[in-house]
């Protein structure tokens, strides 16, 4: 059983920072792409950032403010969020393409962590 568990969300003032973490656990052979998505109330889920083999990809609205990184040895992905704005308020979810032991490639989602930016 493979699962993704996020942590690090919370309430922060505009201009503040948060660091999200996502841990993949279970019977994992290898992980390819890992990324973060977000969904604000009343809006569709949108891509925030991905990382694959060290190559990163960011949505335009977070370039220069957010940074995605990964610890392959620990099967973890991080999202450092700086200069947060109220419009960054959303549920942030971890996503990964994982090859479980004994199975084919599958895409997995975490349960999400709430980020609220407000004064």
Short mmCIF file of N, CA and C in Angstrom, two decimals:
data_model
loop_
_atom_site.label_atom_id
_atom_site.label_comp_id
_atom_site.label_asym_id
_atom_site.label_seq_id
_atom_site.Cartn_x
_atom_site.Cartn_y
_atom_site.Cartn_z
N UNK A 1 0.85 -1.19 0.00
CA UNK A 1 0.00 0.00 0.00
C UNK A 1 0.88 1.24 0.00
N UNK A 2 0.71 2.05 -1.02
CA UNK A 2 1.49 3.27 -1.14
C UNK A 2 0.62 4.45 -0.73
N UNK A 3 1.19 5.37 0.01
CA UNK A 3 0.46 6.58 0.33
C UNK A 3 1.38 7.78 0.38
N UNK A 4 0.77 8.95 0.17
CA UNK A 4 1.46 10.23 0.26
C UNK A 4 0.83 11.00 1.41
N UNK A 5 1.67 11.56 2.27
CA UNK A 5 1.18 12.31 3.42
C UNK A 5 1.87 13.67 3.45
N UNK A 6 1.05 14.72 3.39
CA UNK A 6 1.58 16.08 3.42
C UNK A 6 1.59 16.62 4.85
N UNK A 7 2.44 17.60 5.07
CA UNK A 7 2.47 18.32 6.34
C UNK A 7 3.04 19.71 6.10
N UNK A 8 2.82 20.59 7.06
CA UNK A 8 3.44 21.91 6.99
C UNK A 8 2.52 23.06 6.66
N UNK A 9 1.26 22.77 6.38
CA UNK A 9 0.33 23.85 6.09
C UNK A 9 -0.02 24.63 7.34
N UNK A 10 -0.77 25.71 7.15
CA UNK A 10 -1.18 26.51 8.29
C UNK A 10 -1.60 27.90 7.89
N UNK A 11 -1.70 28.78 8.90
CA UNK A 11 -2.08 30.17 8.70
C UNK A 11 -0.83 31.04 8.74
N UNK A 12 -0.68 31.90 7.75
CA UNK A 12 0.48 32.78 7.69
C UNK A 12 0.04 34.16 7.19
N UNK A 13 0.73 35.19 7.62
CA UNK A 13 0.42 36.54 7.17
C UNK A 13 0.96 36.78 5.77
N UNK A 14 0.37 37.70 5.04
CA UNK A 14 0.91 38.05 3.72
C UNK A 14 2.38 38.44 3.83
N UNK A 15 3.16 37.95 2.87
CA UNK A 15 4.60 38.18 2.89
C UNK A 15 5.37 37.13 3.66
N UNK A 16 4.68 36.26 4.35
CA UNK A 16 5.32 35.22 5.14
C UNK A 16 5.72 34.02 4.32
N UNK A 17 6.25 33.01 5.03
CA UNK A 17 6.75 31.80 4.38
C UNK A 17 6.21 30.56 5.07
N UNK A 18 6.10 29.51 4.28
CA UNK A 18 5.77 28.18 4.79
C UNK A 18 6.56 27.16 3.99
N UNK A 19 6.83 26.03 4.62
CA UNK A 19 7.47 24.92 3.92
C UNK A 19 6.58 23.69 4.05
N UNK A 20 6.12 23.20 2.91
CA UNK A 20 5.32 21.98 2.88
C UNK A 20 6.22 20.78 2.64
N UNK A 21 5.85 19.67 3.25
CA UNK A 21 6.56 18.41 3.06
C UNK A 21 5.57 17.34 2.64
N UNK A 22 6.06 16.39 1.86
CA UNK A 22 5.24 15.25 1.45
C UNK A 22 6.11 14.01 1.51
N UNK A 23 5.63 13.03 2.24
CA UNK A 23 6.36 11.77 2.38
C UNK A 23 5.61 10.65 1.68
N UNK A 24 6.31 9.95 0.80
CA UNK A 24 5.76 8.76 0.15
C UNK A 24 6.22 7.54 0.92
N UNK A 25 5.28 6.65 1.22
CA UNK A 25 5.64 5.46 1.99
C UNK A 25 4.92 4.24 1.43
N UNK A 26 5.41 3.07 1.83
CA UNK A 26 4.81 1.83 1.35
C UNK A 26 5.80 1.04 0.52
N UNK A 27 5.26 0.10 -0.24
CA UNK A 27 6.09 -0.79 -1.05
C UNK A 27 6.44 -0.12 -2.38
N UNK A 28 7.46 0.73 -2.32
CA UNK A 28 7.83 1.56 -3.46
C UNK A 28 9.12 1.05 -4.08
N UNK A 29 9.07 0.82 -5.39
CA UNK A 29 10.29 0.45 -6.10
C UNK A 29 11.04 1.71 -6.52
N UNK A 30 10.31 2.63 -7.13
CA UNK A 30 10.92 3.89 -7.54
C UNK A 30 9.83 4.94 -7.77
N UNK A 31 10.25 6.19 -7.74
CA UNK A 31 9.34 7.31 -7.97
C UNK A 31 9.88 8.15 -9.11
N UNK A 32 9.02 8.51 -10.02
CA UNK A 32 9.43 9.37 -11.12
C UNK A 32 9.08 10.82 -10.76
N UNK A 33 8.08 11.37 -11.39
CA UNK A 33 7.69 12.76 -11.15
C UNK A 33 7.03 12.94 -9.79
N UNK A 34 7.37 14.01 -9.11
CA UNK A 34 6.67 14.42 -7.89
C UNK A 34 6.29 15.89 -8.05
N UNK A 35 5.16 16.25 -7.46
CA UNK A 35 4.73 17.63 -7.64
C UNK A 35 3.71 18.08 -6.62
N UNK A 36 3.40 19.35 -6.72
CA UNK A 36 2.40 19.97 -5.86
C UNK A 36 1.33 20.63 -6.71
N UNK A 37 0.08 20.47 -6.28
CA UNK A 37 -1.06 21.12 -6.90
C UNK A 37 -1.82 21.84 -5.80
N UNK A 38 -2.69 22.75 -6.21
CA UNK A 38 -3.50 23.42 -5.21
C UNK A 38 -4.91 23.65 -5.74
N UNK A 39 -5.84 23.76 -4.81
CA UNK A 39 -7.22 24.03 -5.17
C UNK A 39 -7.81 25.01 -4.17
N UNK A 40 -8.18 26.18 -4.69
CA UNK A 40 -8.82 27.20 -3.87
C UNK A 40 -10.34 26.99 -3.90
N UNK A 41 -11.05 27.49 -2.92
CA UNK A 41 -12.51 27.34 -2.89
C UNK A 41 -13.16 27.87 -4.16
N UNK A 42 -14.00 27.06 -4.77
CA UNK A 42 -14.71 27.48 -5.97
C UNK A 42 -13.89 27.47 -7.24
N UNK A 43 -12.65 26.99 -7.16
CA UNK A 43 -11.79 26.97 -8.33
C UNK A 43 -11.33 25.56 -8.63
N UNK A 44 -10.85 25.35 -9.84
CA UNK A 44 -10.32 24.05 -10.23
C UNK A 44 -8.92 23.87 -9.66
N UNK A 45 -8.54 22.62 -9.50
CA UNK A 45 -7.18 22.31 -9.04
C UNK A 45 -6.19 22.74 -10.12
N UNK A 46 -5.06 23.29 -9.69
CA UNK A 46 -4.07 23.77 -10.64
C UNK A 46 -2.67 23.32 -10.23
N UNK A 47 -1.83 23.16 -11.21
CA UNK A 47 -0.44 22.78 -10.99
C UNK A 47 0.31 23.92 -10.33
N UNK A 48 1.12 23.59 -9.33
CA UNK A 48 2.00 24.58 -8.70
C UNK A 48 3.44 24.36 -9.17
N UNK A 49 3.94 23.15 -8.98
CA UNK A 49 5.32 22.85 -9.35
C UNK A 49 5.52 21.34 -9.43
N UNK A 50 6.45 20.93 -10.28
CA UNK A 50 6.83 19.53 -10.37
C UNK A 50 8.35 19.41 -10.42
N UNK A 51 8.84 18.22 -10.08
CA UNK A 51 10.26 17.94 -10.17
C UNK A 51 10.43 16.51 -10.64
N UNK A 52 11.26 16.34 -11.70
CA UNK A 52 11.52 15.02 -12.28
C UNK A 52 13.00 14.95 -12.62
N UNK A 53 13.69 14.00 -12.04
CA UNK A 53 15.13 13.84 -12.30
C UNK A 53 15.88 15.17 -12.13
N UNK A 54 15.47 15.94 -11.14
CA UNK A 54 16.14 17.20 -10.84
C UNK A 54 15.67 18.37 -11.68
N UNK A 55 14.83 18.12 -12.66
CA UNK A 55 14.32 19.20 -13.50
C UNK A 55 13.00 19.71 -12.91
N UNK A 56 12.96 21.00 -12.68
CA UNK A 56 11.78 21.60 -12.05
C UNK A 56 10.92 22.34 -13.06
N UNK A 57 9.66 22.44 -12.72
CA UNK A 57 8.69 23.15 -13.55
C UNK A 57 7.75 23.90 -12.62
N UNK A 58 7.52 25.18 -12.91
CA UNK A 58 6.68 26.00 -12.04
C UNK A 58 5.55 26.68 -12.82
N UNK A 59 4.43 26.84 -12.13
CA UNK A 59 3.38 27.69 -12.68
C UNK A 59 3.87 29.13 -12.66
N UNK A 60 3.43 29.92 -13.62
CA UNK A 60 3.91 31.30 -13.71
C UNK A 60 3.61 32.09 -12.44
N UNK A 61 2.51 31.78 -11.78
CA UNK A 61 2.10 32.60 -10.64
C UNK A 61 2.95 32.35 -9.39
N UNK A 62 3.85 31.35 -9.42
CA UNK A 62 4.71 31.12 -8.26
C UNK A 62 6.20 31.28 -8.58
N UNK A 63 6.53 31.54 -9.82
CA UNK A 63 7.94 31.67 -10.19
C UNK A 63 8.60 32.79 -9.40
N UNK A 64 9.74 32.46 -8.83
CA UNK A 64 10.48 33.43 -8.04
C UNK A 64 10.07 33.49 -6.59
N UNK A 65 8.96 32.84 -6.24
CA UNK A 65 8.49 32.84 -4.85
C UNK A 65 8.53 31.45 -4.22
N UNK A 66 8.23 30.43 -5.00
CA UNK A 66 8.18 29.06 -4.48
C UNK A 66 9.37 28.27 -5.04
N UNK A 67 9.79 27.27 -4.28
CA UNK A 67 10.85 26.38 -4.74
C UNK A 67 10.52 24.95 -4.35
N UNK A 68 10.56 24.06 -5.33
CA UNK A 68 10.32 22.65 -5.08
C UNK A 68 11.66 21.93 -4.99
N UNK A 69 11.74 20.98 -4.07
CA UNK A 69 12.95 20.19 -3.94
C UNK A 69 12.57 18.78 -3.50
N UNK A 70 13.56 17.91 -3.52
CA UNK A 70 13.25 16.50 -3.32
C UNK A 70 14.42 15.80 -2.61
N UNK A 71 14.08 14.85 -1.77
CA UNK A 71 15.07 13.98 -1.15
C UNK A 71 14.74 12.56 -1.61
N UNK A 72 15.44 12.08 -2.62
CA UNK A 72 15.12 10.77 -3.19
C UNK A 72 15.36 9.64 -2.20
N UNK A 73 16.35 9.80 -1.35
CA UNK A 73 16.64 8.75 -0.37
C UNK A 73 15.54 8.56 0.65
N UNK A 74 14.79 9.63 0.90
CA UNK A 74 13.71 9.58 1.88
C UNK A 74 12.33 9.56 1.21
N UNK A 75 12.30 9.55 -0.12
CA UNK A 75 11.03 9.59 -0.86
C UNK A 75 10.17 10.77 -0.43
N UNK A 76 10.82 11.93 -0.36
CA UNK A 76 10.10 13.13 0.07
C UNK A 76 10.24 14.24 -0.94
N UNK A 77 9.23 15.09 -0.99
CA UNK A 77 9.25 16.29 -1.82
C UNK A 77 8.81 17.45 -0.93
N UNK A 78 9.41 18.61 -1.19
CA UNK A 78 9.16 19.79 -0.39
C UNK A 78 8.74 20.95 -1.28
N UNK A 79 8.01 21.88 -0.68
CA UNK A 79 7.66 23.11 -1.37
C UNK A 79 7.91 24.27 -0.42
N UNK A 80 8.96 25.02 -0.70
CA UNK A 80 9.26 26.22 0.07
C UNK A 80 8.49 27.38 -0.55
N UNK A 81 7.63 27.99 0.24
CA UNK A 81 6.78 29.06 -0.27
C UNK A 81 7.14 30.36 0.46
N UNK A 82 7.60 31.34 -0.31
CA UNK A 82 7.99 32.63 0.22
C UNK A 82 7.09 33.73 -0.35
N UNK A 83 7.09 34.87 0.33
CA UNK A 83 6.30 36.03 -0.12
C UNK A 83 4.85 35.60 -0.44
N UNK A 84 4.26 34.92 0.49
CA UNK A 84 2.91 34.40 0.27
C UNK A 84 1.89 35.53 0.17
N UNK A 85 0.91 35.32 -0.68
CA UNK A 85 -0.14 36.30 -0.94
C UNK A 85 -1.50 35.69 -0.57
N UNK A 86 -2.48 36.51 -0.29
CA UNK A 86 -3.81 35.96 0.03
C UNK A 86 -4.34 35.03 -1.06
N UNK A 87 -4.00 35.31 -2.31
CA UNK A 87 -4.48 34.47 -3.41
C UNK A 87 -3.79 33.11 -3.45
N UNK A 88 -2.79 32.90 -2.62
CA UNK A 88 -2.16 31.59 -2.50
C UNK A 88 -2.95 30.67 -1.57
N UNK A 89 -3.96 31.20 -0.92
CA UNK A 89 -4.80 30.39 -0.02
C UNK A 89 -5.46 29.26 -0.79
N UNK A 90 -5.24 28.03 -0.33
CA UNK A 90 -5.77 26.85 -1.04
C UNK A 90 -5.41 25.60 -0.25
N UNK A 91 -5.98 24.49 -0.68
CA UNK A 91 -5.53 23.18 -0.21
C UNK A 91 -4.43 22.73 -1.17
N UNK A 92 -3.26 22.45 -0.61
CA UNK A 92 -2.11 22.02 -1.41
C UNK A 92 -1.97 20.51 -1.29
N UNK A 93 -1.90 19.85 -2.45
CA UNK A 93 -1.82 18.40 -2.48
C UNK A 93 -0.57 17.93 -3.20
N UNK A 94 -0.01 16.87 -2.66
CA UNK A 94 1.16 16.23 -3.24
C UNK A 94 0.70 15.19 -4.26
N UNK A 95 1.46 15.06 -5.34
CA UNK A 95 1.14 14.09 -6.39
C UNK A 95 2.42 13.44 -6.86
N UNK A 96 2.36 12.15 -7.16
CA UNK A 96 3.57 11.46 -7.59
C UNK A 96 3.25 10.29 -8.50
N UNK A 97 4.15 10.05 -9.44
CA UNK A 97 4.10 8.85 -10.28
C UNK A 97 5.03 7.83 -9.65
N UNK A 98 4.44 6.73 -9.19
CA UNK A 98 5.17 5.75 -8.39
C UNK A 98 5.05 4.36 -8.99
N UNK A 99 6.19 3.64 -8.97
CA UNK A 99 6.19 2.24 -9.36
C UNK A 99 6.22 1.40 -8.09
N UNK A 100 5.07 0.88 -7.67
CA UNK A 100 5.06 0.04 -6.48
C UNK A 100 5.71 -1.31 -6.78
N UNK A 101 6.23 -1.96 -5.78
CA UNK A 101 6.80 -3.30 -5.95
C UNK A 101 5.72 -4.26 -6.39
N UNK A 102 5.95 -4.94 -7.50
CA UNK A 102 5.00 -5.94 -7.98
C UNK A 102 3.85 -5.42 -8.79
N UNK A 103 3.83 -4.11 -9.03
CA UNK A 103 2.74 -3.51 -9.79
C UNK A 103 3.31 -2.60 -10.87
N UNK A 104 2.39 -2.07 -11.72
CA UNK A 104 2.81 -1.12 -12.74
C UNK A 104 2.76 0.30 -12.20
N UNK A 105 3.21 1.25 -13.03
CA UNK A 105 3.24 2.66 -12.64
C UNK A 105 1.83 3.14 -12.31
N UNK A 106 1.73 3.93 -11.24
CA UNK A 106 0.46 4.51 -10.84
C UNK A 106 0.68 5.94 -10.38
N UNK A 107 -0.39 6.72 -10.48
CA UNK A 107 -0.35 8.10 -10.00
C UNK A 107 -1.08 8.17 -8.65
N UNK A 108 -0.42 8.82 -7.70
CA UNK A 108 -0.98 8.89 -6.35
C UNK A 108 -1.15 10.33 -5.91
N UNK A 109 -2.16 10.53 -5.04
CA UNK A 109 -2.43 11.85 -4.45
C UNK A 109 -2.38 11.75 -2.93
N UNK A 110 -1.90 12.81 -2.31
CA UNK A 110 -2.02 12.93 -0.87
C UNK A 110 -3.38 13.51 -0.51
N UNK A 111 -3.63 13.62 0.80
CA UNK A 111 -4.94 14.07 1.25
C UNK A 111 -5.06 15.59 1.24
N UNK A 112 -3.94 16.28 1.13
CA UNK A 112 -3.94 17.74 1.06
C UNK A 112 -3.70 18.40 2.40
N UNK A 113 -3.13 19.59 2.35
CA UNK A 113 -2.89 20.38 3.55
C UNK A 113 -3.33 21.82 3.27
N UNK A 114 -4.02 22.41 4.22
CA UNK A 114 -4.58 23.75 4.03
C UNK A 114 -3.52 24.82 4.26
N UNK A 115 -3.42 25.74 3.33
CA UNK A 115 -2.59 26.93 3.48
C UNK A 115 -3.50 28.15 3.41
N UNK A 116 -3.47 28.95 4.45
CA UNK A 116 -4.29 30.15 4.51
C UNK A 116 -3.38 31.36 4.72
N UNK A 117 -3.49 32.32 3.81
CA UNK A 117 -2.68 33.53 3.89
C UNK A 117 -3.63 34.69 4.20
N UNK A 118 -3.50 35.22 5.40
CA UNK A 118 -4.42 36.26 5.84
C UNK A 118 -3.80 37.05 6.97
N UNK A 119 -4.15 38.33 7.01
CA UNK A 119 -3.69 39.17 8.12
C UNK A 119 -4.74 39.20 9.24
#
